[in-house]
Amino acid sequence: MDMALGGENERRDTAARNGRTRLLDLLRHLVCVLTLMWTGLVNGQPFFFPDSTNYIRAADLAVHLASGRTLSTAWTARYAEQLPAGPPAAHAPLPDRPATAEADHRTSANDLKSGLVMSGRSPYIGALIYAGWVLGWFWPFVLLQAVIAYLLIIMVLRRFDVATPRLVTLVTLVLALTTSLPTYNSMLLADGFASFGMLAVALLALPGRLSRWQIAFLVAVMVMSAIAHLTHLTMLIGMTGTLVLLRLLGWLRPPPRAWYAAVGTIVVAVLALQATTFATRMAIGRAPQLLPLLTSRFYADGPGQKFIEAGCDGNRFEACRIPMGKPYNNAAWLFSVEPQYGAYMLASPEQRRIMGEEDVAFAMAVLRAYPVEQVTASARNTLQQLLWIDYDALNQGCGTVPTCWESLPPAVRARFMRTPSGRNAWPRDLMNAILYAAVIASLLALAVTLPMLARHDRAAFVQMRNLLVITGVGMLVCCFFGGAVADPQYRYQGRLIWLPVFFALVAVLRARQARSMEDVLR
């Protein structure tokens, strides 16, 4: 009887210890997730970027129209008066407004009265951000991104067999304190899903067992990434091509799940783009407006300006016939409403539509006329994008003038203006210094550690080599798109730069483990 009682007590003690362990694990996971969004928490609200309002209002517009214009939020008032009074006239010509300064100041890239909705702002990521607004001032969206990042970190560490609780916590804290990951998790943009999609592709492509729920999670992340932004889709296509190349070289034999997921995600993303076009046409009578990104980029690079000034191939492009000031960069060419600087916004809605449709043809004409100059400029822009990783997203304040962040609803604007971001109070230079130091140290660590893995742990070396190649191509595609097609800016590379730091930590931990195993065997 005493033995039986002793056995029961022992089982109770074991259950109590297991309960305490589970509680500690939950607390550890919570701390890790919160550290992956700490900049947003310290800021007092998630970070706004000028594009954020477009994402939010795209979803708000969909809900407003789907409800028969009965459901509205604080975000609805800005565009409600621009909605057509009756059903959309799908084939009606766009009104040709006079290009006066007064008219220009009343218009914007999204001009519902003229049937213009700017393309490139995914309603799908907008729906996630909007759901975060409805459920709790955007925090659910930030929390979702932090959880996804944490799960991906754990999955990569498990793939390299270094996922002990202590190491998972250590790696997460280092990434949170030295990289931009928490900031992009806390930002109301699609940018966080760029790196998430890259890791999902790599995890599916690297050999190793994955459970059904893990595969489903990674595929869901890939799909959300691809439909969130066009750059993410181009990155996925580039990484899929890399898988083909690695297979041909004999470096990697991706499991069937990788091919199914990659091709299926590309198809879903293309269909999602078509669905967006169809829904926009049904709602306002027009397909989304294509921005002439290449036209503005090539003009800012110089060859486009030379092409226009040289006669523009018989003046056959609309970009040759619009009022144009002296744009100092491609953003001014596109969005400035000042006659001395702008171009695109000085044109009528119909002219803007034509320029969007002629964008590729104009770029090809410039490339034929000035091939060396434009290729050189594109390469320079790509390199600039590759090296630009600053923390410029932290501070978004612009003073207290009435036009400062006028796109925000009054209550949201008032709260934003009180945050460190709205007051430009973040120590950006210090955080940039830490980030650059972490990235440089990580690149040096990879340079030292990879040869060690090649000697002492060949399997881990092959895994890390393939991981670096797959994600590296994704980064290069992103840098080309951001630099040579759109506009070099910190966001495009800054949102991805935590990956080299992460991979360096994984490589160091795996090399340390391999050396320890060799010492034991000796």
Short mmCIF file of C-alpha atoms in Angstrom, two decimals:
data_model
loop_
_atom_site.label_atom_id
_atom_site.label_comp_id
_atom_site.label_asym_id
_atom_site.label_seq_id
_atom_site.Cartn_x
_atom_site.Cartn_y
_atom_site.Cartn_z
CA MET A 1 0.00 0.00 0.00
CA ASP A 2 2.83 2.42 0.82
CA MET A 3 4.43 1.65 -2.52
CA ALA A 4 1.18 2.31 -4.31
CA LEU A 5 0.81 5.66 -2.50
CA GLY A 6 4.40 6.50 -3.31
CA GLY A 7 3.80 5.76 -6.97
CA GLU A 8 0.75 8.02 -7.02
CA ASN A 9 2.70 10.84 -5.37
CA GLU A 10 5.48 10.43 -7.89
CA ARG A 11 2.98 10.64 -10.77
CA ARG A 12 1.49 13.78 -9.23
CA ASP A 13 4.95 15.34 -8.85
CA THR A 14 5.74 14.51 -12.48
CA ALA A 15 2.44 16.00 -13.62
CA ALA A 16 3.13 19.14 -11.56
CA ARG A 17 6.63 19.46 -13.05
CA ASN A 18 5.22 18.99 -16.56
CA GLY A 19 2.59 21.62 -15.85
CA ARG A 20 5.22 24.09 -14.68
CA THR A 21 7.33 23.30 -17.74
CA ARG A 22 4.41 23.94 -20.08
CA LEU A 23 3.65 27.21 -18.32
CA LEU A 24 7.28 28.31 -18.61
CA ASP A 25 7.28 27.34 -22.28
CA LEU A 26 4.16 29.42 -22.88
CA LEU A 27 5.73 32.38 -21.11
CA ARG A 28 8.93 31.95 -23.12
CA HIS A 29 6.98 31.84 -26.40
CA LEU A 30 5.02 34.93 -25.36
CA VAL A 31 8.19 36.85 -24.54
CA CYS A 32 9.72 35.88 -27.89
CA VAL A 33 6.65 36.93 -29.85
CA LEU A 34 6.44 40.27 -28.01
CA THR A 35 10.13 40.99 -28.63
CA LEU A 36 9.47 40.46 -32.34
CA MET A 37 7.09 43.45 -32.25
CA TRP A 38 8.79 45.53 -29.56
CA THR A 39 9.31 48.66 -31.66
CA GLY A 40 5.58 48.89 -32.33
CA LEU A 41 4.81 48.35 -28.66
CA VAL A 42 7.26 51.06 -27.59
CA ASN A 43 5.87 53.36 -30.27
CA GLY A 44 2.41 53.00 -28.77
CA GLN A 45 0.81 51.97 -32.07
CA PRO A 46 1.92 50.26 -35.29
CA PHE A 47 3.97 52.27 -37.77
CA PHE A 48 2.28 54.11 -40.61
CA PHE A 49 3.90 54.52 -44.01
CA PRO A 50 2.41 56.78 -46.72
CA ASP A 51 1.18 53.68 -48.58
CA SER A 52 -0.57 52.29 -45.49
CA THR A 53 -3.70 54.37 -45.99
CA ASN A 54 -4.12 53.02 -49.54
CA TYR A 55 -4.14 49.44 -48.25
CA ILE A 56 -6.61 50.24 -45.50
CA ARG A 57 -9.00 52.20 -47.70
CA ALA A 58 -8.93 49.55 -50.43
CA ALA A 59 -10.40 47.07 -47.95
CA ASP A 60 -12.68 49.70 -46.44
CA LEU A 61 -14.04 50.53 -49.90
CA ALA A 62 -14.74 46.85 -50.59
CA VAL A 63 -16.68 46.49 -47.33
CA HIS A 64 -18.50 49.78 -47.90
CA LEU A 65 -19.65 48.82 -51.41
CA ALA A 66 -20.43 45.20 -50.52
CA SER A 67 -22.73 46.41 -47.76
CA GLY A 68 -24.64 48.63 -50.14
CA ARG A 69 -22.83 51.67 -48.70
CA THR A 70 -24.35 51.09 -45.27
CA LEU A 71 -21.17 50.04 -43.41
CA SER A 72 -18.54 52.71 -42.96
CA THR A 73 -15.67 53.54 -40.63
CA ALA A 74 -13.49 56.53 -39.88
CA TRP A 75 -11.59 55.70 -43.06
CA THR A 76 -14.64 56.00 -45.35
CA ALA A 77 -15.22 59.74 -45.25
CA ARG A 78 -12.18 60.63 -47.35
CA TYR A 79 -13.41 58.85 -50.47
CA ALA A 80 -17.20 58.52 -49.95
CA GLU A 81 -18.03 61.69 -51.89
CA GLN A 82 -15.94 60.52 -54.84
CA LEU A 83 -17.99 57.37 -55.44
CA PRO A 84 -20.21 57.45 -58.53
CA ALA A 85 -23.84 58.13 -57.66
CA GLY A 86 -25.23 55.35 -59.84
CA PRO A 87 -24.02 51.99 -61.12
CA PRO A 88 -20.54 52.04 -62.67
CA ALA A 89 -20.37 52.86 -66.35
CA ALA A 90 -17.86 50.32 -67.49
CA HIS A 91 -17.41 51.71 -70.98
CA ALA A 92 -17.82 55.43 -70.36
CA PRO A 93 -14.74 57.48 -71.34
CA LEU A 94 -12.71 59.01 -68.56
CA PRO A 95 -13.37 62.72 -68.11
CA ASP A 96 -10.60 64.87 -69.48
CA ARG A 97 -9.98 67.43 -66.76
CA PRO A 98 -8.07 70.59 -67.55
CA ALA A 99 -4.51 70.32 -66.28
CA THR A 100 -4.61 73.44 -64.13
CA ALA A 101 -2.74 73.78 -60.87
CA GLU A 102 -6.02 74.11 -58.97
CA ALA A 103 -7.40 70.93 -60.53
CA ASP A 104 -4.14 69.12 -59.89
CA HIS A 105 -4.27 69.91 -56.18
CA ARG A 106 -7.76 68.43 -55.96
CA THR A 107 -6.75 65.15 -57.46
CA SER A 108 -4.61 62.21 -56.40
CA ALA A 109 -3.36 58.90 -57.75
CA ASN A 110 -6.63 57.39 -56.49
CA ASP A 111 -9.36 59.49 -58.07
CA LEU A 112 -12.70 57.69 -57.87
CA LYS A 113 -14.59 60.50 -59.55
CA SER A 114 -12.50 59.88 -62.63
CA GLY A 115 -12.63 56.11 -62.28
CA LEU A 116 -8.97 55.85 -61.31
CA VAL A 117 -7.73 53.40 -58.66
CA MET A 118 -3.98 52.97 -58.50
CA SER A 119 -2.81 49.39 -59.02
CA GLY A 120 -0.13 47.76 -56.90
CA ARG A 121 -1.92 48.00 -53.56
CA SER A 122 -3.11 44.49 -52.79
CA PRO A 123 -6.66 44.36 -51.38
CA TYR A 124 -5.74 41.02 -49.76
CA ILE A 125 -3.06 42.37 -47.47
CA GLY A 126 -5.31 45.39 -47.08
CA ALA A 127 -8.02 43.07 -45.80
CA LEU A 128 -5.66 41.71 -43.13
CA ILE A 129 -4.63 45.19 -42.04
CA TYR A 130 -8.26 46.33 -42.08
CA ALA A 131 -9.30 43.34 -39.98
CA GLY A 132 -6.61 44.37 -37.50
CA TRP A 133 -8.13 47.85 -37.38
CA VAL A 134 -11.65 46.52 -36.79
CA LEU A 135 -10.53 44.04 -34.14
CA GLY A 136 -8.16 46.29 -32.23
CA TRP A 137 -6.38 49.34 -33.67
CA PHE A 138 -4.24 47.17 -36.02
CA TRP A 139 -2.57 45.18 -33.21
CA PRO A 140 -3.94 41.78 -34.37
CA PHE A 141 -2.17 42.31 -37.72
CA VAL A 142 1.11 43.09 -35.96
CA LEU A 143 0.69 40.10 -33.66
CA LEU A 144 0.00 37.84 -36.64
CA GLN A 145 3.23 38.89 -38.33
CA ALA A 146 5.25 38.40 -35.14
CA VAL A 147 3.81 34.90 -34.66
CA ILE A 148 4.55 33.95 -38.28
CA ALA A 149 8.13 35.20 -37.94
CA TYR A 150 8.59 33.24 -34.71
CA LEU A 151 7.24 30.01 -36.19
CA LEU A 152 9.50 30.34 -39.23
CA ILE A 153 12.52 30.95 -36.99
CA ILE A 154 11.73 27.77 -35.03
CA MET A 155 11.24 25.73 -38.22
CA VAL A 156 14.60 26.81 -39.67
CA LEU A 157 16.38 26.07 -36.39
CA ARG A 158 14.75 22.64 -36.31
CA ARG A 159 15.85 21.95 -39.86
CA PHE A 160 19.44 22.49 -38.72
CA ASP A 161 18.85 20.56 -35.47
CA VAL A 162 19.66 23.50 -33.18
CA ALA A 163 16.14 24.26 -31.89
CA THR A 164 16.59 23.80 -28.15
CA PRO A 165 14.43 26.17 -26.07
CA ARG A 166 17.47 28.11 -24.93
CA LEU A 167 18.83 28.57 -28.46
CA VAL A 168 15.44 29.47 -29.93
CA THR A 169 15.05 32.17 -27.30
CA LEU A 170 18.62 33.40 -27.78
CA VAL A 171 18.33 33.66 -31.56
CA THR A 172 14.96 35.40 -31.33
CA LEU A 173 16.25 37.98 -28.87
CA VAL A 174 19.36 38.68 -30.93
CA LEU A 175 17.27 39.20 -34.07
CA ALA A 176 14.83 41.40 -32.19
CA LEU A 177 17.55 43.62 -30.71
CA THR A 178 19.90 43.93 -33.69
CA THR A 179 17.77 43.81 -36.85
CA SER A 180 14.79 45.52 -38.48
CA LEU A 181 12.51 42.47 -38.12
CA PRO A 182 10.40 43.86 -35.21
CA THR A 183 9.92 47.15 -37.06
CA TYR A 184 8.61 45.52 -40.24
CA ASN A 185 6.43 43.23 -38.14
CA SER A 186 4.99 46.40 -36.62
CA MET A 187 4.48 48.24 -39.91
CA LEU A 188 1.12 48.51 -41.68
CA LEU A 189 2.45 47.30 -45.02
CA ALA A 190 2.93 44.11 -46.99
CA ASP A 191 6.71 44.24 -46.45
CA GLY A 192 6.90 41.71 -43.62
CA PHE A 193 5.56 38.97 -45.86
CA ALA A 194 8.46 39.38 -48.31
CA SER A 195 10.94 37.59 -46.04
CA PHE A 196 8.24 35.21 -44.77
CA GLY A 197 7.57 34.01 -48.30
CA MET A 198 11.28 33.52 -48.98
CA LEU A 199 11.73 31.34 -45.89
CA ALA A 200 8.59 29.35 -46.72
CA VAL A 201 9.94 28.54 -50.21
CA ALA A 202 13.32 27.50 -48.80
CA LEU A 203 11.83 25.31 -46.06
CA LEU A 204 9.62 23.48 -48.56
CA ALA A 205 12.52 23.03 -50.99
CA LEU A 206 15.13 21.73 -48.53
CA PRO A 207 14.96 17.97 -47.92
CA GLY A 208 13.55 16.96 -44.56
CA ARG A 209 10.34 15.78 -43.02
CA LEU A 210 7.48 18.23 -42.55
CA SER A 211 4.14 17.44 -41.00
CA ARG A 212 0.91 18.20 -42.84
CA TRP A 213 0.17 21.23 -40.71
CA GLN A 214 3.70 22.57 -41.29
CA ILE A 215 3.31 22.20 -45.06
CA ALA A 216 -0.12 23.83 -44.91
CA PHE A 217 1.31 26.70 -42.86
CA LEU A 218 4.23 27.26 -45.25
CA VAL A 219 1.97 27.14 -48.32
CA ALA A 220 -0.42 29.62 -46.70
CA VAL A 221 2.50 31.96 -45.98
CA MET A 222 3.70 31.64 -49.59
CA VAL A 223 0.26 32.42 -50.97
CA MET A 224 -0.24 35.40 -48.68
CA SER A 225 3.21 36.70 -49.59
CA ALA A 226 2.64 36.33 -53.34
CA ILE A 227 -0.75 38.05 -53.35
CA ALA A 228 0.40 40.79 -50.96
CA HIS A 229 2.69 42.63 -53.39
CA LEU A 230 3.89 42.32 -56.97
CA THR A 231 7.55 42.35 -55.87
CA HIS A 232 6.90 39.24 -53.77
CA LEU A 233 5.51 37.43 -56.81
CA THR A 234 8.57 38.33 -58.89
CA MET A 235 10.78 37.09 -56.04
CA LEU A 236 8.87 33.79 -55.94
CA ILE A 237 9.27 33.36 -59.69
CA GLY A 238 13.01 34.03 -59.37
CA MET A 239 13.39 31.54 -56.51
CA THR A 240 11.40 28.91 -58.43
CA GLY A 241 13.77 29.34 -61.36
CA THR A 242 16.65 28.91 -58.89
CA LEU A 243 15.21 25.58 -57.77
CA VAL A 244 15.23 24.44 -61.39
CA LEU A 245 18.87 25.52 -61.75
CA LEU A 246 19.94 23.82 -58.52
CA ARG A 247 18.23 20.64 -59.68
CA LEU A 248 20.04 20.75 -63.03
CA LEU A 249 23.38 21.32 -61.27
CA GLY A 250 22.74 18.39 -58.97
CA TRP A 251 23.08 20.57 -55.87
CA LEU A 252 19.53 20.05 -54.66
CA ARG A 253 16.70 17.63 -55.31
CA PRO A 254 13.64 19.56 -54.09
CA PRO A 255 10.80 17.38 -52.79
CA PRO A 256 7.60 17.32 -54.90
CA ARG A 257 5.88 19.54 -52.31
CA ALA A 258 8.18 22.42 -53.33
CA TRP A 259 7.18 22.24 -57.00
CA TYR A 260 3.48 21.92 -56.24
CA ALA A 261 3.60 24.80 -53.77
CA ALA A 262 5.64 27.12 -56.02
CA VAL A 263 3.69 26.58 -59.22
CA GLY A 264 0.36 26.54 -57.39
CA THR A 265 1.16 29.78 -55.58
CA ILE A 266 2.17 31.52 -58.82
CA VAL A 267 -1.12 30.45 -60.42
CA VAL A 268 -3.12 31.62 -57.40
CA ALA A 269 -1.31 34.99 -57.39
CA VAL A 270 -2.02 35.57 -61.08
CA LEU A 271 -5.68 34.66 -60.58
CA ALA A 272 -5.80 36.99 -57.56
CA LEU A 273 -4.53 39.85 -59.73
CA GLN A 274 -7.23 39.10 -62.28
CA ALA A 275 -9.86 38.94 -59.54
CA THR A 276 -8.73 42.35 -58.25
CA THR A 277 -9.03 43.82 -61.74
CA PHE A 278 -12.50 42.33 -62.22
CA ALA A 279 -13.74 43.51 -58.81
CA THR A 280 -12.42 47.04 -59.37
CA ARG A 281 -14.07 47.19 -62.77
CA MET A 282 -17.36 46.05 -61.28
CA ALA A 283 -17.15 48.56 -58.44
CA ILE A 284 -16.13 51.75 -60.24
CA GLY A 285 -16.35 50.84 -63.91
CA ARG A 286 -12.60 50.79 -64.59
CA ALA A 287 -9.69 48.42 -64.14
CA PRO A 288 -6.95 49.52 -61.69
CA GLN A 289 -4.73 52.26 -63.03
CA LEU A 290 -1.20 51.16 -63.94
CA LEU A 291 1.46 53.58 -62.81
CA PRO A 292 4.13 54.31 -65.44
CA LEU A 293 6.92 53.12 -63.14
CA LEU A 294 9.41 52.41 -65.91
CA THR A 295 8.71 55.74 -67.60
CA SER A 296 9.40 57.66 -64.41
CA ARG A 297 12.42 55.50 -63.54
CA PHE A 298 14.04 55.88 -66.97
CA TYR A 299 13.32 59.61 -66.95
CA ALA A 300 14.96 60.00 -63.55
CA ASP A 301 17.95 57.94 -64.72
CA GLY A 302 18.52 60.38 -67.60
CA PRO A 303 18.02 58.34 -70.79
CA GLY A 304 14.24 58.83 -70.64
CA GLN A 305 14.65 62.60 -70.44
CA LYS A 306 17.11 62.57 -73.35
CA PHE A 307 14.68 60.46 -75.36
CA ILE A 308 11.84 62.96 -74.83
CA GLU A 309 14.02 65.98 -75.51
CA ALA A 310 15.33 64.34 -78.71
CA GLY A 311 11.83 64.11 -80.18
CA CYS A 312 10.46 61.04 -78.47
CA ASP A 313 10.47 58.87 -81.60
CA GLY A 314 8.09 61.13 -83.47
CA ASN A 315 6.29 62.25 -80.31
CA ARG A 316 4.31 59.01 -80.38
CA PHE A 317 4.07 58.46 -76.61
CA GLU A 318 1.69 60.24 -74.28
CA ALA A 319 4.59 60.95 -71.89
CA CYS A 320 5.99 63.23 -74.60
CA ARG A 321 2.82 65.37 -74.72
CA ILE A 322 2.02 66.02 -71.05
CA PRO A 323 2.83 69.20 -69.11
CA MET A 324 6.15 68.62 -67.39
CA GLY A 325 8.21 70.61 -64.95
CA LYS A 326 11.73 69.65 -63.94
CA PRO A 327 11.33 66.54 -61.76
CA TYR A 328 14.30 65.98 -59.45
CA ASN A 329 13.58 62.25 -59.06
CA ASN A 330 11.07 59.68 -60.23
CA ALA A 331 8.82 60.16 -57.19
CA ALA A 332 8.47 63.85 -58.07
CA TRP A 333 7.79 62.87 -61.70
CA LEU A 334 4.96 60.63 -60.55
CA PHE A 335 3.37 62.33 -57.56
CA SER A 336 4.32 65.98 -57.29
CA VAL A 337 1.43 68.37 -57.90
CA GLU A 338 3.78 71.34 -58.09
CA PRO A 339 4.00 72.54 -61.74
CA GLN A 340 7.74 73.22 -61.39
CA TYR A 341 8.46 69.60 -60.41
CA GLY A 342 5.63 67.28 -61.43
CA ALA A 343 4.65 65.42 -64.58
CA TYR A 344 2.21 62.51 -64.11
CA MET A 345 -0.12 64.29 -61.68
CA LEU A 346 -0.26 67.32 -64.00
CA ALA A 347 -1.86 65.20 -66.71
CA SER A 348 -5.54 64.48 -67.17
CA PRO A 349 -7.02 61.15 -66.01
CA GLU A 350 -7.20 59.91 -69.60
CA GLN A 351 -3.56 60.81 -70.21
CA ARG A 352 -2.54 58.96 -67.06
CA ARG A 353 -4.38 55.87 -68.21
CA ILE A 354 -2.61 55.97 -71.57
CA MET A 355 0.80 56.45 -69.96
CA GLY A 356 0.20 53.39 -67.79
CA GLU A 357 -0.67 51.32 -70.85
CA GLU A 358 2.35 52.63 -72.80
CA ASP A 359 4.82 52.20 -69.94
CA VAL A 360 6.62 49.10 -71.23
CA ALA A 361 6.63 50.30 -74.84
CA PHE A 362 8.13 53.65 -73.78
CA ALA A 363 10.81 51.91 -71.71
CA MET A 364 11.73 49.59 -74.58
CA ALA A 365 12.05 52.57 -76.93
CA VAL A 366 14.36 54.32 -74.46
CA LEU A 367 16.38 51.13 -74.03
CA ARG A 368 16.83 50.81 -77.80
CA ALA A 369 17.89 54.44 -78.08
CA TYR A 370 20.28 54.52 -75.10
CA PRO A 371 21.14 50.90 -74.22
CA VAL A 372 24.49 51.44 -72.51
CA GLU A 373 23.36 54.42 -70.45
CA GLN A 374 20.15 52.77 -69.26
CA VAL A 375 21.70 49.38 -68.46
CA THR A 376 24.46 51.13 -66.52
CA ALA A 377 21.91 53.19 -64.60
CA SER A 378 19.80 50.10 -63.83
CA ALA A 379 22.86 48.22 -62.54
CA ARG A 380 23.82 51.19 -60.37
CA ASN A 381 20.29 51.43 -58.97
CA THR A 382 20.25 47.70 -58.21
CA LEU A 383 23.55 47.94 -56.34
CA GLN A 384 22.32 50.97 -54.42
CA GLN A 385 19.20 49.05 -53.44
CA LEU A 386 21.25 46.05 -52.34
CA LEU A 387 23.29 48.14 -49.91
CA TRP A 388 20.50 50.37 -48.57
CA ILE A 389 19.06 48.95 -45.34
CA ASP A 390 18.46 52.01 -43.16
CA TYR A 391 15.82 52.36 -40.42
CA ASP A 392 14.13 55.33 -42.11
CA ALA A 393 10.65 53.86 -41.50
CA LEU A 394 10.79 54.59 -37.77
CA ASN A 395 10.32 58.36 -37.94
CA GLN A 396 7.41 59.53 -40.10
CA GLY A 397 6.69 62.92 -38.57
CA CYS A 398 6.23 65.98 -40.77
CA GLY A 399 5.42 68.71 -38.29
CA THR A 400 2.05 70.12 -37.28
CA VAL A 401 0.96 71.78 -40.52
CA PRO A 402 -2.62 70.90 -41.58
CA THR A 403 -1.40 68.91 -44.59
CA CYS A 404 0.80 66.64 -42.44
CA TRP A 405 -0.71 63.15 -42.64
CA GLU A 406 -4.04 64.59 -43.74
CA SER A 407 -4.83 61.17 -45.25
CA LEU A 408 -5.39 59.80 -41.73
CA PRO A 409 -8.78 60.11 -39.99
CA PRO A 410 -8.66 62.89 -37.35
CA ALA A 411 -8.64 60.57 -34.31
CA VAL A 412 -5.98 58.32 -35.84
CA ARG A 413 -3.92 61.33 -36.90
CA ALA A 414 -4.06 62.86 -33.43
CA ARG A 415 -2.85 59.64 -31.84
CA PHE A 416 -0.12 59.18 -34.45
CA MET A 417 1.21 62.70 -33.90
CA ARG A 418 1.80 61.86 -30.22
CA THR A 419 3.85 58.74 -30.91
CA PRO A 420 7.67 58.71 -31.11
CA SER A 421 7.26 58.03 -34.85
CA GLY A 422 5.02 61.07 -35.32
CA ARG A 423 7.43 63.22 -33.26
CA ASN A 424 10.55 61.85 -35.03
CA ALA A 425 11.84 60.77 -31.62
CA TRP A 426 13.30 57.37 -32.47
CA PRO A 427 17.14 57.17 -32.22
CA ARG A 428 17.44 56.22 -35.85
CA ASP A 429 21.18 56.77 -36.19
CA LEU A 430 21.95 54.53 -33.22
CA MET A 431 19.64 51.79 -34.47
CA ASN A 432 21.16 52.04 -37.94
CA ALA A 433 24.64 51.67 -36.45
CA ILE A 434 23.57 48.52 -34.59
CA LEU A 435 21.92 47.11 -37.71
CA TYR A 436 24.90 47.74 -39.97
CA ALA A 437 27.28 46.29 -37.38
CA ALA A 438 25.10 43.17 -37.07
CA VAL A 439 24.93 42.70 -40.83
CA ILE A 440 28.69 43.16 -41.35
CA ALA A 441 29.47 40.80 -38.45
CA SER A 442 27.05 38.24 -39.87
CA LEU A 443 28.61 38.31 -43.34
CA LEU A 444 32.04 37.82 -41.78
CA ALA A 445 30.69 34.99 -39.63
CA LEU A 446 29.25 33.25 -42.69
CA ALA A 447 32.56 33.64 -44.51
CA VAL A 448 34.38 31.95 -41.61
CA THR A 449 31.75 29.38 -40.67
CA LEU A 450 30.80 27.96 -44.07
CA PRO A 451 34.29 26.50 -44.74
CA MET A 452 34.20 24.97 -41.26
CA LEU A 453 30.86 23.33 -42.01
CA ALA A 454 32.19 22.09 -45.34
CA ARG A 455 35.00 20.30 -43.48
CA HIS A 456 33.21 19.07 -40.38
CA ASP A 457 29.50 18.80 -41.28
CA ARG A 458 28.97 18.36 -45.00
CA ALA A 459 25.21 17.84 -44.77
CA ALA A 460 24.70 21.08 -42.85
CA PHE A 461 26.98 22.91 -45.30
CA VAL A 462 24.90 21.75 -48.27
CA GLN A 463 21.69 22.77 -46.50
CA MET A 464 23.07 26.23 -45.66
CA ARG A 465 24.54 26.71 -49.14
CA ASN A 466 21.21 25.96 -50.79
CA LEU A 467 19.35 28.14 -48.29
CA LEU A 468 21.68 31.06 -49.05
CA VAL A 469 21.40 30.58 -52.82
CA ILE A 470 17.59 30.34 -52.85
CA THR A 471 17.02 33.35 -50.62
CA GLY A 472 19.93 35.25 -52.15
CA VAL A 473 18.33 35.11 -55.58
CA GLY A 474 15.10 36.35 -54.04
CA MET A 475 16.99 39.31 -52.59
CA LEU A 476 18.63 40.11 -55.93
CA VAL A 477 15.28 40.01 -57.74
CA CYS A 478 13.84 42.32 -55.10
CA CYS A 479 16.80 44.70 -55.45
CA PHE A 480 16.47 44.76 -59.23
CA PHE A 481 12.75 45.48 -59.04
CA GLY A 482 13.20 48.11 -56.34
CA GLY A 483 16.21 49.77 -57.93
CA ALA A 484 15.90 49.39 -61.68
CA VAL A 485 12.10 49.30 -62.08
CA ALA A 486 10.62 51.30 -59.20
CA ASP A 487 12.72 53.52 -56.95
CA PRO A 488 15.68 52.62 -54.69
CA GLN A 489 14.54 52.96 -51.08
CA TYR A 490 15.47 51.52 -47.72
CA ARG A 491 12.30 49.40 -47.40
CA TYR A 492 12.96 46.91 -50.16
CA GLN A 493 16.23 45.62 -48.73
CA GLY A 494 15.62 46.67 -45.13
CA ARG A 495 12.68 44.27 -44.82
CA LEU A 496 14.92 41.34 -45.85
CA ILE A 497 18.20 42.20 -44.17
CA TRP A 498 17.42 40.28 -40.97
CA LEU A 499 17.79 37.05 -42.95
CA PRO A 500 21.61 37.16 -43.30
CA VAL A 501 21.90 37.80 -39.56
CA PHE A 502 19.58 34.86 -38.89
CA PHE A 503 21.47 32.54 -41.23
CA ALA A 504 24.79 33.51 -39.67
CA LEU A 505 23.45 32.65 -36.22
CA VAL A 506 22.22 29.29 -37.50
CA ALA A 507 25.55 28.55 -39.19
CA VAL A 508 27.54 29.46 -36.06
CA LEU A 509 25.33 27.31 -33.84
CA ARG A 510 25.55 24.36 -36.21
CA ALA A 511 29.34 24.69 -36.57
CA ARG A 512 29.67 24.84 -32.80
CA GLN A 513 27.57 21.69 -32.50
CA ALA A 514 29.66 19.90 -35.13
CA ARG A 515 32.90 20.78 -33.36
CA SER A 516 31.46 19.57 -30.05
CA MET A 517 30.53 16.24 -31.63
CA GLU A 518 34.03 15.84 -33.02
CA ASP A 519 35.53 16.53 -29.60
CA VAL A 520 33.27 13.85 -28.07
CA LEU A 521 34.25 11.30 -30.72
CA ARG A 522 37.90 11.93 -30.04
#
